[in-house]
Structure formats: C-alpha cells, structure tokens
Coordinates of C-alpha atoms in Angstrom, one line a residue:
M1 CA 9.3 -14.9 5.7
R2 CA 8.8 -12.4 8.5
V3 CA 5.5 -10.3 8.8
I4 CA 6.2 -6.7 8.2
R5 CA 5.5 -4.7 11.5
S6 CA 3.6 -1.6 10.5
M7 CA 4.6 1.5 12.4
I8 CA 1.6 3.6 11.0
D9 CA -0.7 5.2 13.6
T10 CA -4.0 4.8 11.8
A11 CA -5.6 7.1 14.4
G12 CA -2.9 9.9 14.0
A13 CA -3.5 13.3 12.4
D14 CA -1.1 12.8 9.6
F15 CA -2.8 9.6 8.6
R16 CA -6.2 11.2 8.7
R17 CA -5.1 14.1 6.6
N18 CA -3.3 12.0 4.1
A19 CA -6.3 9.7 3.9
A20 CA -8.7 12.5 3.2
H21 CA -6.5 13.9 0.5
N22 CA -5.9 10.5 -1.3
R23 CA -9.5 9.5 -1.0
D24 CA -10.5 12.8 -2.7
L25 CA -7.9 12.0 -5.5
V26 CA -9.4 8.5 -6.0
A27 CA -13.0 9.9 -6.0
R28 CA -12.0 12.4 -8.8
F29 CA -10.3 9.6 -10.7
R30 CA -13.3 7.3 -10.3
E31 CA -15.6 10.2 -11.5
R32 CA -13.4 10.9 -14.6
Q33 CA -13.0 7.1 -15.3
D34 CA -16.9 6.7 -15.1
A35 CA -17.4 9.6 -17.6
A36 CA -15.0 8.1 -20.0
R37 CA -16.6 4.8 -19.9
H38 CA -20.3 5.7 -20.0
A39 CA -21.0 9.5 -20.7
R40 CA -22.1 9.6 -24.3
P41 CA -24.4 11.9 -26.4
Q42 CA -27.9 10.5 -26.3
R43 CA -28.2 10.7 -30.1
D44 CA -25.3 8.2 -30.3
L45 CA -26.9 5.8 -27.9
E46 CA -30.2 5.9 -29.8
R47 CA -28.4 5.2 -33.1
L48 CA -26.9 2.0 -31.5
A49 CA -30.3 0.9 -30.2
R50 CA -31.9 1.4 -33.7
Q51 CA -29.1 -0.7 -35.1
G52 CA -29.6 -3.5 -32.6
K53 CA -26.0 -2.9 -31.2
M54 CA -24.6 -3.2 -27.8
R55 CA -22.3 -0.8 -26.3
P56 CA -18.6 -2.0 -26.2
R57 CA -18.5 -2.8 -22.5
E58 CA -21.7 -4.7 -22.8
R59 CA -20.2 -6.8 -25.4
I60 CA -17.2 -7.5 -23.2
E61 CA -19.3 -8.4 -20.2
K62 CA -21.3 -11.0 -22.3
L63 CA -17.9 -12.4 -23.7
L64 CA -16.2 -12.8 -20.3
D65 CA -16.7 -15.9 -18.1
P66 CA -19.2 -15.0 -15.3
G67 CA -17.7 -13.9 -12.1
T68 CA -14.2 -13.4 -13.5
P69 CA -12.2 -10.3 -13.3
F70 CA -11.5 -7.9 -16.2
L71 CA -8.3 -5.7 -15.9
E72 CA -9.2 -2.7 -18.2
L73 CA -6.1 -1.0 -19.5
S74 CA -5.7 3.0 -20.2
S75 CA -9.3 3.7 -19.3
L76 CA -8.3 7.5 -19.3
A77 CA -6.3 7.4 -22.5
A78 CA -6.7 10.7 -24.4
N79 CA -8.5 12.4 -21.5
M80 CA -6.4 15.5 -22.1
A81 CA -6.4 15.3 -25.9
Y82 CA -8.8 16.2 -28.8
E83 CA -10.8 18.5 -26.5
G84 CA -12.2 15.5 -24.8
D85 CA -13.8 14.1 -28.0
S86 CA -12.2 10.7 -27.6
P87 CA -13.0 9.1 -24.3
S88 CA -10.7 6.1 -23.5
A89 CA -9.1 6.9 -26.9
S90 CA -12.4 5.5 -28.5
S91 CA -11.5 1.9 -27.6
V92 CA -11.5 -0.5 -24.7
T93 CA -8.7 -2.9 -24.0
G94 CA -7.9 -5.3 -21.1
I95 CA -7.1 -8.8 -19.9
G96 CA -10.0 -11.2 -19.0
V97 CA -11.0 -14.8 -19.1
V98 CA -13.1 -16.3 -21.9
S99 CA -14.0 -20.0 -21.9
G100 CA -11.3 -20.6 -19.2
R101 CA -8.6 -19.0 -21.2
E102 CA -6.7 -15.6 -20.3
V103 CA -7.0 -13.4 -23.3
M104 CA -6.4 -9.9 -24.4
I105 CA -9.6 -8.2 -25.5
R106 CA -9.7 -5.0 -27.6
S107 CA -13.0 -3.3 -28.6
D108 CA -13.8 -0.4 -30.9
D109 CA -16.1 2.2 -29.4
S110 CA -18.6 3.1 -32.0
T111 CA -20.4 5.5 -29.7
V112 CA -17.5 7.8 -30.4
K113 CA -17.4 9.1 -34.1
G114 CA -18.6 5.7 -35.4
G115 CA -15.5 4.1 -33.8
A116 CA -13.0 6.1 -35.8
W117 CA -9.5 5.7 -34.8
Y118 CA -7.7 8.9 -33.5
P119 CA -3.9 8.9 -33.2
L120 CA -4.1 7.7 -29.5
T121 CA -6.5 5.0 -30.5
A122 CA -4.0 3.4 -32.8
K123 CA -1.4 3.8 -30.0
K124 CA -3.6 2.1 -27.6
I125 CA -4.4 -0.7 -29.9
V126 CA -0.7 -1.2 -30.8
R127 CA 0.1 -1.3 -27.0
A128 CA -2.6 -3.9 -26.4
L129 CA -1.2 -6.2 -29.1
E130 CA 2.4 -5.7 -27.7
I131 CA 1.1 -6.9 -24.3
A132 CA -0.5 -9.9 -26.1
M133 CA 2.8 -10.7 -27.8
E134 CA 4.9 -10.2 -24.7
N135 CA 2.6 -12.5 -22.7
R136 CA 1.4 -14.9 -25.4
L137 CA -2.1 -13.9 -24.8
P138 CA -4.7 -14.8 -27.4
V139 CA -6.6 -11.9 -28.7
V140 CA -10.4 -11.3 -29.2
H141 CA -11.1 -8.3 -31.4
L142 CA -14.6 -6.8 -31.2
C143 CA -14.7 -4.8 -34.4
D144 CA -16.9 -1.8 -35.1
S145 CA -15.0 1.1 -36.6
A146 CA -15.2 3.5 -39.3
G147 CA -11.5 3.4 -39.8
G148 CA -9.0 6.2 -39.4
F149 CA -10.1 9.7 -38.2
L150 CA -9.3 11.5 -41.5
Q151 CA -9.0 14.9 -40.1
L152 CA -5.8 13.7 -38.3
Q153 CA -4.7 11.0 -40.9
S154 CA -1.1 12.3 -40.9
Q155 CA -0.9 11.3 -37.2
V156 CA -2.7 7.9 -37.7
F157 CA -1.3 6.4 -40.9
P158 CA 2.3 6.8 -42.1
D159 CA 4.9 6.3 -39.1
K160 CA 6.3 3.1 -37.8
H161 CA 4.2 3.0 -34.6
M162 CA 0.9 4.3 -36.1
A163 CA -2.0 2.2 -37.4
G164 CA 0.1 0.1 -39.7
R165 CA 1.8 -1.4 -36.6
I166 CA -1.6 -2.8 -35.6
F167 CA -1.4 -5.2 -38.6
R168 CA 2.2 -5.8 -38.2
N169 CA 1.6 -6.9 -34.6
Q170 CA -1.2 -9.2 -35.7
S171 CA 1.1 -10.8 -38.1
H172 CA 3.7 -11.3 -35.6
L173 CA 1.2 -12.8 -33.2
S174 CA 0.3 -15.3 -35.8
R175 CA 4.0 -16.1 -36.3
L176 CA 4.3 -16.9 -32.6
G177 CA 1.3 -19.1 -32.8
V178 CA -0.9 -16.8 -30.7
K179 CA -4.5 -17.2 -31.7
Q180 CA -6.8 -14.3 -32.7
L181 CA -10.6 -14.1 -33.0
A182 CA -12.5 -11.2 -34.8
L183 CA -16.1 -10.6 -33.9
V184 CA -17.3 -8.2 -36.7
F185 CA -20.3 -6.2 -35.1
G186 CA -20.0 -3.1 -37.5
H187 CA -18.0 -1.8 -40.3
C188 CA -14.4 -2.7 -40.8
T189 CA -13.3 -0.2 -43.3
A190 CA -10.0 0.6 -45.1
G191 CA -7.0 -0.6 -43.0
G192 CA -9.5 -1.8 -40.3
A193 CA -10.6 -4.6 -42.8
Y194 CA -7.2 -6.3 -42.2
I195 CA -8.2 -7.0 -38.5
P196 CA -10.7 -9.9 -39.4
A197 CA -8.5 -10.8 -42.4
L198 CA -5.4 -11.3 -40.3
S199 CA -7.2 -13.1 -37.5
D200 CA -7.4 -16.9 -37.4
Y201 CA -11.1 -16.9 -36.8
S202 CA -13.9 -14.4 -37.6
V203 CA -17.6 -14.1 -37.0
I204 CA -19.7 -11.5 -38.7
V205 CA -23.1 -10.2 -37.8
R206 CA -25.7 -10.0 -40.7
S207 CA -27.1 -6.5 -41.6
T208 CA -24.7 -4.6 -39.3
G209 CA -21.3 -6.2 -39.9
A210 CA -19.3 -5.4 -43.0
V211 CA -15.7 -5.7 -44.1
F212 CA -14.3 -3.7 -47.1
L213 CA -11.1 -1.8 -48.1
G214 CA -13.4 1.0 -49.4
G215 CA -17.1 1.6 -48.6
P216 CA -19.9 2.3 -51.2
P217 CA -19.2 6.1 -51.3
L218 CA -15.5 5.6 -52.0
V219 CA -16.3 2.8 -54.6
R220 CA -18.6 5.2 -56.3
A221 CA -16.2 8.1 -56.2
A222 CA -13.3 5.9 -57.4
T223 CA -15.0 3.7 -60.0
G224 CA -18.5 4.9 -60.6
E225 CA -19.8 1.7 -59.4
E226 CA -23.1 1.6 -57.4
V227 CA -23.1 -1.2 -54.8
S228 CA -24.8 -1.7 -51.5
V229 CA -23.0 -2.4 -48.2
E230 CA -24.2 -6.0 -48.1
E231 CA -23.2 -6.6 -51.7
L232 CA -19.8 -5.2 -51.1
G233 CA -18.8 -6.5 -47.8
G234 CA -21.8 -8.0 -45.9
A235 CA -22.0 -11.2 -43.8
D236 CA -23.5 -13.5 -46.5
M237 CA -21.0 -12.5 -49.2
H238 CA -17.9 -12.8 -47.0
T239 CA -19.0 -16.2 -45.5
S240 CA -20.3 -17.8 -48.8
V241 CA -18.3 -16.1 -51.6
S242 CA -15.1 -14.4 -50.6
G243 CA -14.3 -16.6 -47.6
T244 CA -12.9 -13.5 -45.7
C245 CA -15.1 -14.4 -42.7
D246 CA -16.0 -17.8 -41.3
Y247 CA -19.2 -17.7 -39.4
P248 CA -22.4 -15.6 -40.0
A249 CA -24.4 -14.7 -37.0
T250 CA -28.0 -13.3 -36.9
S251 CA -27.4 -11.1 -33.8
E252 CA -24.6 -9.8 -31.5
D253 CA -25.7 -12.3 -28.9
E254 CA -25.2 -15.1 -31.3
A255 CA -21.8 -13.8 -32.5
I256 CA -20.5 -13.7 -28.9
H257 CA -21.9 -17.3 -28.3
I258 CA -20.0 -18.5 -31.4
G259 CA -17.0 -16.7 -30.3
R260 CA -17.0 -18.3 -26.9
E261 CA -17.3 -21.6 -28.5
I262 CA -14.4 -21.0 -30.7
V263 CA -12.2 -20.0 -27.8
A264 CA -13.2 -23.1 -25.9
Q265 CA -11.5 -25.1 -28.7
W266 CA -8.1 -23.6 -28.3
D267 CA -5.4 -25.5 -26.6
R268 CA -4.0 -24.1 -23.3
P269 CA -0.4 -22.8 -23.4
T270 CA 2.2 -24.5 -21.2
R271 CA 2.8 -22.1 -18.4
W272 CA 6.3 -21.7 -17.0
N273 CA 6.8 -22.9 -13.5
C274 CA 6.9 -19.9 -11.3
Q275 CA 7.0 -20.6 -7.6
Q276 CA 3.5 -20.5 -6.0
E277 CA 2.1 -20.8 -2.7
T278 CA -1.5 -20.8 -1.5
P279 CA -2.7 -17.1 -1.8
E280 CA -3.8 -15.2 1.4
P281 CA -4.7 -11.6 1.9
P282 CA -2.4 -9.0 3.5
L283 CA -2.5 -8.8 7.2
Y284 CA -3.2 -5.0 6.8
D285 CA -6.0 -3.4 4.9
P286 CA -5.0 -2.2 1.5
Q287 CA -7.2 0.8 1.9
E288 CA -4.8 2.1 4.6
I289 CA -2.5 3.0 1.6
Y290 CA -4.6 6.2 1.5
G291 CA -3.3 7.3 4.8
I292 CA 0.2 6.4 4.2
V293 CA 1.0 8.2 0.9
P294 CA 1.6 11.9 1.9
D295 CA -0.5 14.8 0.6
D296 CA 2.7 16.4 -0.7
I297 CA 4.9 14.6 -3.2
K298 CA 7.9 16.1 -1.5
K299 CA 7.4 14.3 1.7
Q300 CA 9.0 10.9 2.2
F301 CA 7.3 7.7 3.5
D302 CA 8.4 4.2 4.2
M303 CA 7.6 2.0 1.2
R304 CA 7.6 -1.1 3.6
E305 CA 4.2 0.1 4.6
I306 CA 2.9 -0.1 1.1
I307 CA 4.4 -3.6 0.5
A308 CA 2.8 -4.8 3.8
R309 CA -0.5 -3.8 2.2
I310 CA 0.0 -5.5 -1.1
V311 CA 1.7 -8.9 -0.5
D312 CA 0.3 -12.2 0.9
G313 CA 0.2 -12.3 4.7
S314 CA 2.2 -9.0 4.8
R315 CA 5.2 -11.2 4.8
F316 CA 8.5 -10.0 3.3
H317 CA 12.1 -11.4 3.2
E318 CA 14.2 -8.3 2.9
Y319 CA 17.5 -8.6 1.2
Q320 CA 20.6 -6.7 2.5
P321 CA 18.4 -4.7 4.8
A322 CA 21.4 -2.7 6.4
Y323 CA 23.0 -1.9 3.1
G324 CA 21.9 0.6 0.5
T325 CA 19.0 1.5 2.6
T326 CA 17.4 4.0 0.2
L327 CA 16.3 1.0 -2.0
I328 CA 14.3 -1.8 -0.5
C329 CA 14.7 -5.2 -2.0
G330 CA 13.2 -8.5 -1.1
F331 CA 11.0 -11.5 -1.8
A332 CA 7.3 -11.8 -1.2
N333 CA 4.2 -13.5 -2.7
I334 CA 1.3 -11.8 -4.5
W335 CA -1.8 -13.8 -4.9
G336 CA 0.5 -16.8 -4.3
F337 CA 3.1 -15.9 -7.0
K338 CA 6.7 -15.4 -5.8
V339 CA 8.1 -12.1 -6.8
G340 CA 11.1 -9.9 -6.1
I341 CA 10.2 -6.4 -5.1
L342 CA 12.4 -3.3 -5.5
A343 CA 10.9 -0.2 -3.8
N344 CA 12.4 3.3 -3.4
N345 CA 12.9 4.8 0.1
G346 CA 14.8 7.8 -1.2
V347 CA 17.4 8.9 -3.8
L348 CA 19.5 6.2 -5.4
F349 CA 23.1 6.3 -4.1
N350 CA 26.0 4.2 -5.2
D351 CA 25.4 1.4 -2.6
S352 CA 21.6 1.3 -3.3
S353 CA 22.3 1.2 -7.1
L354 CA 24.7 -1.7 -6.6
K355 CA 22.3 -3.5 -4.3
G356 CA 19.5 -3.2 -6.9
A357 CA 21.6 -4.4 -9.6
H358 CA 22.7 -7.5 -7.7
F359 CA 19.3 -8.3 -6.5
I360 CA 17.9 -8.2 -10.1
E361 CA 20.5 -10.7 -11.0
L362 CA 19.4 -13.0 -8.1
C363 CA 15.8 -12.8 -9.3
N364 CA 16.8 -13.8 -12.8
Q365 CA 18.9 -16.6 -11.5
N366 CA 15.9 -17.8 -9.5
N367 CA 13.2 -17.2 -12.2
T368 CA 11.4 -14.7 -9.9
P369 CA 9.4 -11.9 -11.6
L370 CA 10.2 -8.4 -10.6
V371 CA 8.0 -5.8 -9.2
F372 CA 9.2 -2.2 -9.1
L373 CA 7.4 0.3 -6.8
Q374 CA 8.5 3.7 -7.9
N375 CA 8.8 6.8 -5.7
I376 CA 12.2 8.2 -7.0
T377 CA 13.7 11.6 -7.2
G378 CA 16.7 10.2 -9.3
Y379 CA 20.2 9.1 -8.8
M380 CA 22.3 11.2 -6.5
I381 CA 24.3 14.1 -8.2
G382 CA 27.3 16.1 -7.1
R383 CA 31.1 16.0 -7.2
E384 CA 31.5 13.5 -4.4
Y385 CA 29.2 10.9 -5.9
E386 CA 30.5 11.4 -9.5
R387 CA 34.1 10.7 -8.1
R388 CA 32.6 7.5 -6.5
G389 CA 31.2 6.5 -9.9
I390 CA 27.4 7.1 -9.5
T391 CA 26.9 7.2 -13.3
K392 CA 28.8 4.0 -13.6
D393 CA 26.9 2.2 -10.7
G394 CA 23.5 3.6 -12.0
A395 CA 24.4 2.2 -15.4
K396 CA 25.0 -1.3 -13.8
M397 CA 21.5 -1.2 -12.4
I398 CA 20.0 -0.1 -15.8
M399 CA 21.9 -2.9 -17.5
A400 CA 20.8 -5.7 -15.2
Q401 CA 17.2 -4.4 -15.2
S402 CA 17.1 -4.0 -19.0
C403 CA 18.4 -7.4 -19.8
S404 CA 16.3 -9.3 -17.3
R405 CA 14.8 -12.5 -18.6
V406 CA 12.0 -12.7 -16.1
P407 CA 8.7 -10.7 -16.4
K408 CA 8.8 -7.1 -14.9
F409 CA 5.9 -5.0 -13.5
T410 CA 6.0 -1.4 -12.5
V411 CA 3.7 0.6 -10.2
M412 CA 4.2 4.5 -10.1
C413 CA 3.4 5.0 -6.4
N414 CA 4.4 8.6 -6.2
G415 CA 7.2 10.6 -7.9
S416 CA 9.3 9.4 -10.9
F417 CA 12.1 11.8 -11.9
G418 CA 15.2 11.8 -13.8
A419 CA 17.2 8.6 -14.6
G420 CA 15.8 7.0 -11.6
N421 CA 12.8 6.3 -13.8
Y422 CA 15.1 4.2 -16.0
G423 CA 16.7 2.1 -13.3
M424 CA 13.3 1.4 -11.7
C425 CA 11.9 0.1 -15.0
G426 CA 10.1 3.1 -16.5
R427 CA 8.1 3.0 -19.7
A428 CA 11.1 2.6 -22.0
F429 CA 12.2 -0.7 -20.3
D430 CA 9.5 -3.2 -21.2
S431 CA 7.5 -3.7 -18.2
R432 CA 4.8 -6.3 -18.9
L433 CA 2.5 -3.8 -17.4
L434 CA 3.1 -0.2 -16.0
L435 CA 0.4 1.2 -13.7
T436 CA 0.0 4.6 -12.0
W437 CA -1.7 6.0 -9.0
P438 CA -3.7 9.3 -9.2
N439 CA -1.0 11.1 -7.1
H440 CA 1.7 10.1 -9.5
Q441 CA 4.0 12.8 -11.1
I442 CA 6.7 12.2 -13.8
G443 CA 9.3 14.3 -15.4
V444 CA 13.0 14.9 -16.1
M445 CA 12.9 16.9 -12.9
G446 CA 10.3 18.6 -10.7
G447 CA 8.5 21.7 -11.7
D448 CA 10.4 24.0 -9.3
Q449 CA 13.8 22.6 -10.2
A450 CA 13.0 23.0 -13.8
A451 CA 11.9 26.6 -13.2
N452 CA 15.0 27.4 -11.2
T453 CA 17.3 25.9 -13.8
L454 CA 15.8 27.8 -16.6
A455 CA 15.7 31.0 -14.8
E456 CA 19.4 30.7 -13.9
V457 CA 20.2 29.9 -17.6
K458 CA 18.3 33.2 -18.5
A459 CA 20.1 35.2 -16.0
N460 CA 23.5 34.0 -17.3
Q461 CA 22.4 34.7 -20.8
M462 CA 21.5 38.4 -19.7
R463 CA 25.0 38.7 -18.1
R464 CA 26.8 37.4 -21.3
N465 CA 25.0 40.0 -23.3
G466 CA 26.3 42.8 -21.1
G467 CA 23.0 43.8 -19.6
E468 CA 21.6 43.8 -16.1
V469 CA 19.6 40.9 -14.8
D470 CA 15.9 41.8 -15.1
A471 CA 14.1 40.4 -12.1
E472 CA 10.6 40.6 -13.8
V473 CA 11.9 38.7 -16.8
L474 CA 13.2 36.0 -14.6
E475 CA 10.1 35.9 -12.5
R476 CA 8.0 35.4 -15.8
V477 CA 10.4 32.6 -17.0
W478 CA 10.1 30.9 -13.6
E479 CA 6.2 31.0 -13.5
D480 CA 5.8 30.0 -17.2
T481 CA 8.2 27.1 -16.8
R482 CA 6.6 25.9 -13.5
A483 CA 3.1 26.2 -14.9
A484 CA 3.9 24.2 -18.1
Y485 CA 5.7 21.6 -15.9
Q486 CA 2.9 21.1 -13.5
D487 CA 0.4 20.4 -16.3
Q488 CA 2.7 17.8 -17.9
L489 CA 3.9 16.2 -14.6
S490 CA 0.3 15.1 -13.7
A491 CA -0.8 11.5 -13.6
Y492 CA -3.7 12.5 -16.0
Y493 CA -1.4 13.8 -18.6
S494 CA 0.8 10.6 -18.3
T495 CA -2.1 8.3 -18.7
S496 CA -3.7 10.6 -21.5
E497 CA -0.6 10.1 -23.5
L498 CA -0.4 6.3 -22.9
W499 CA 3.0 6.5 -21.0
D500 CA 1.4 4.0 -18.7
D501 CA -1.1 0.9 -19.1
G502 CA -3.7 2.6 -16.9
M503 CA -4.4 4.6 -13.8
I504 CA -5.7 2.5 -10.8
D505 CA -7.0 2.9 -7.4
P506 CA -4.0 2.3 -5.1
A507 CA -6.1 -0.2 -3.0
D508 CA -6.5 -2.3 -6.3
T509 CA -2.8 -2.6 -6.8
R510 CA -2.5 -6.1 -5.5
N511 CA -5.4 -7.4 -7.6
A512 CA -4.1 -5.7 -10.8
L513 CA -0.6 -7.2 -10.2
G514 CA -2.1 -10.6 -9.6
I515 CA -3.9 -10.6 -13.0
A516 CA -0.8 -9.3 -14.7
I517 CA 1.6 -11.9 -13.1
S518 CA -0.8 -14.7 -13.9
A519 CA -1.1 -13.6 -17.6
S520 CA 2.8 -13.3 -17.9
L521 CA 3.2 -17.1 -17.2
N522 CA 1.8 -17.9 -20.6
A523 CA 5.0 -16.7 -22.4
P524 CA 8.3 -18.6 -22.1
L525 CA 11.1 -16.9 -20.1
G526 CA 13.7 -15.0 -22.1
E527 CA 17.2 -16.3 -22.7
P528 CA 19.8 -15.3 -20.0
G529 CA 22.4 -12.8 -20.7
Y530 CA 23.7 -9.4 -20.1
G531 CA 25.7 -6.7 -21.9
V532 CA 28.9 -5.2 -20.6
F533 CA 29.0 -3.9 -17.1
R534 CA 31.5 -1.1 -16.5
F535 CA 33.4 -1.9 -13.2

C-alpha cells in the first residue's frame, strides 16, 4: 500500500490557529472528564473510607492486568442531565483485560446517591451489555448500588429499554454462552439483586455486601418483620444457606483476587481470522490532527490527512480514487488489523453513494471490518439530483451498510447531519463502537438551516392568514430556533444522552479503534445477505 503524502503545512498560520482551537477543546474535555471521574463531595468519600470501600475506578484498576489498557466508555454520560448530580451517569463501563481475557467491565458508583440508578444509568448499563453481546465479551459486574432512583422511577422501570433490559441482556448473554462474574461490594437491592443472581459466578464481601429484593426498611413496612442486613442478605447467609452467591470474601482486595482467579479458569473464545500484519505507528504524528480539523465546522478539510495519522505506516490503498470523490474509500491497517475505511470529503452525490455501497460489499466479501469517519452534511438535494435518483442511490448505501456481516466502527470527526448520518453508520445502525470528538456536531440539519427553514414556514403562515410578515416575529423565531439547536447540536449533549459510546481525544482515535477491533474478533461473523436494492 502507498504511503499517504501529507500536504499539510504544520508551520502555517491555518494549522497553528486550528491547533490552538482544538487543543483548547481537548483541554476543556479533559477537565470535564476529570471532574466526572473524580470530583465528589468529601462526605461521600469519608463514608466509603469508614466502610472500608474503594472508589469504583480503584476497584477496576486492581481488577485489570497490570500495564494493560482500559477503554472507558461514555465517561461524560449525563453531563447535561439531572443538574449535574449523576456524573458519568453514576457508573463506569469499559473494555479491559483481566487474567489475559478481554472483558466488559461495568461498575456502580456508590459515591453518587449510594450508586442509585438514574434513567441514563440504566441506559448506559444496557448499552454496555449490548456491546458485550455483539462482541461476545465476558462481563465483570462490580456491584454496589441502592437500586433505582425512586424520584425518577417512571423513567427507570417500566419501558422496553429501561432497567428491565439489563436483566434481559444478562439472560441473553448466558444463552450465548458468554460468561458473567459479579463482585458484590455493597448492596444489590430490588431489581439490582438479579445481577448477581443472573451471573454465572459471584463473590460477596462480608459486612458490606448484601443481596435482597427488599431491604430491612421495606421488609418492616411490608411485613412487620424486624431483620438485620446480614440476616436478610449478607455474605454468610447467601454463601452457606441460600446459595445465591458462591464465594465469601473478607475484604474488597480478596474479592478482586478471587474474581481474577475465576476469570483465569475461563476458556478463550475462538477468534475469527481477520487479516493481520505486524503493527507499526503512523508515519505522521496523531497530534497533528489538532491542526488539520478547522476551527469552524463549516470549513472543509481533506480526510486523507486524518487517515494518515490513524493507520499503520500512514499507508492507504484508495479504492476508485477518481470516482465519487466526495467519499474516500480504501484499505489500511490499524494496529495490524486490516480495515476498510469510508471517510467523507464533502456531500454525498449519486456517484459517491454508489461507490460507498459497492465498497461496503467488497469489504463484506473480503471479511474486512469497516471504519466510518464522519464529516457529512448529508446527501445532495435538488431537482437535478432527485431526477438522477439520489434517494434511490442513498438507499443502496444504507442497505449495504445496514446488512453488513462484518464489524463496523464509527468516529464522529466533525459534522453529522441529515440522512448522511445514516449512510455513514450513525447510532441507529449498530456500530460495535461509536466515538465522538469534542468538536463534533449532530442534527437533522445545522442550526442556521433549521432557523431559516422555520422562519420561512412562519412567514408563509402569516401570508396565508392574510396578515403582513412581521420582521420582529421572524427574527425572534430565528434566534430561538438557532439557540435551541446550538445546545442540542453539541458533542456534550450527544454524549450526555448516550448517542455515542464516549467522547475521546482525537489523538487517541487509533488506540481506541485498536482495542475495539480486537474485542470484535471474539464474536463470529454474521450471515451474509442483503435486502432488496432498488435499481
């Protein structure tokens, strides 16, 4: 494969301006991420210390194999929800290595309301278990939760993708033969009691760990029975009487040690044979991405320059380089793994849509995972393009992408607007992992376009009603619409609502993709087959 020849002037004024802008975005992201991970009221930290408990990330660090990476997911979930009261959606999830096995780890955060599940907590846990199912990753649950956040119970409990989906997904993991281990450090109350009960193995810590459908206050209120935590659901009762848990532990350190021993007994899955070569770093420094991505989302840039700073040796075999030039397609390696890359270099026209559909088919034929690098304003609109069949050609790309049998990964590198989000494997299309950069914006259209559209609709309404067009009213509609859109377009809103699997530093993209691709090889490839293409 040829080495991409970078055309970027790293000493130029544009590069320096862009780099300063994006470094500032990354610094703000790091600051918010650090606060979500570590900033807690002192009283909550003191409570954990009195109970002899570690913080959730301390538990994860002890659980992981030394010197191995941990890809944390959705670290800024709920950052714009609940007035900031649920940092990281009160939980930690991510992919790591335990006793030499790739696993999904999910940990309750008892420094936040005793680990109570907010609505977005449930959504985050459900997504973590989906990722485990899609990639056949064993799951280690670090349990320490007071159960559902009762003030918001109507948003936690009853619907299909709320808390009940956690236990449904646990059951389906078991059906697929994917192993689960629960380490019970604190209370598993109400529905949360089913997490260790539905796991294949469970370890419970004496004096702090407990499992029960209803705690002592609820038992007293419902039945009048007086019972202690230990009698009702403590470690000795569950490991010697009920059999709900398997191993008692005298401390959190011992529980983690037993857990690592359990995982070490698990057989290793047969990974499918993705083409691999010896990994090598990119020829160009990944941190140069900061100077390539513009400081204005409306400005274009060449996505080949991004590819050159992500792939092994900066080598890239471009497919149909002279056709459908607003979509770059080609083969490369990331941490040694062969991938097919689709990257936007402008709006999707008929030819670029057809090129993308055909390239996706080739990757499926060749068992090559797909990486989508999104910077898309959408499919081209207008009379000429509709007559050429842009809707039909866009549908071909969506069909090919939707029915792919190979793993798919999506990185939101800049804008993601309209149906272009769909063709380029947006959230609705089952990426094994979807990651965003801090500069990312997403919406059905941009803020200015939405404001212009609604202002025009309002003006037409005034004319139909026989009145004059009121410029002040139109200006107010325009300003209100744009302001609302700008808030909801931001990467922080997107990641808060879990429309992605986490915001990352652009310079970390290569490493995150490497971990994700490696994890995906644990699951068998899907069956080949497509629906009906409209020709």
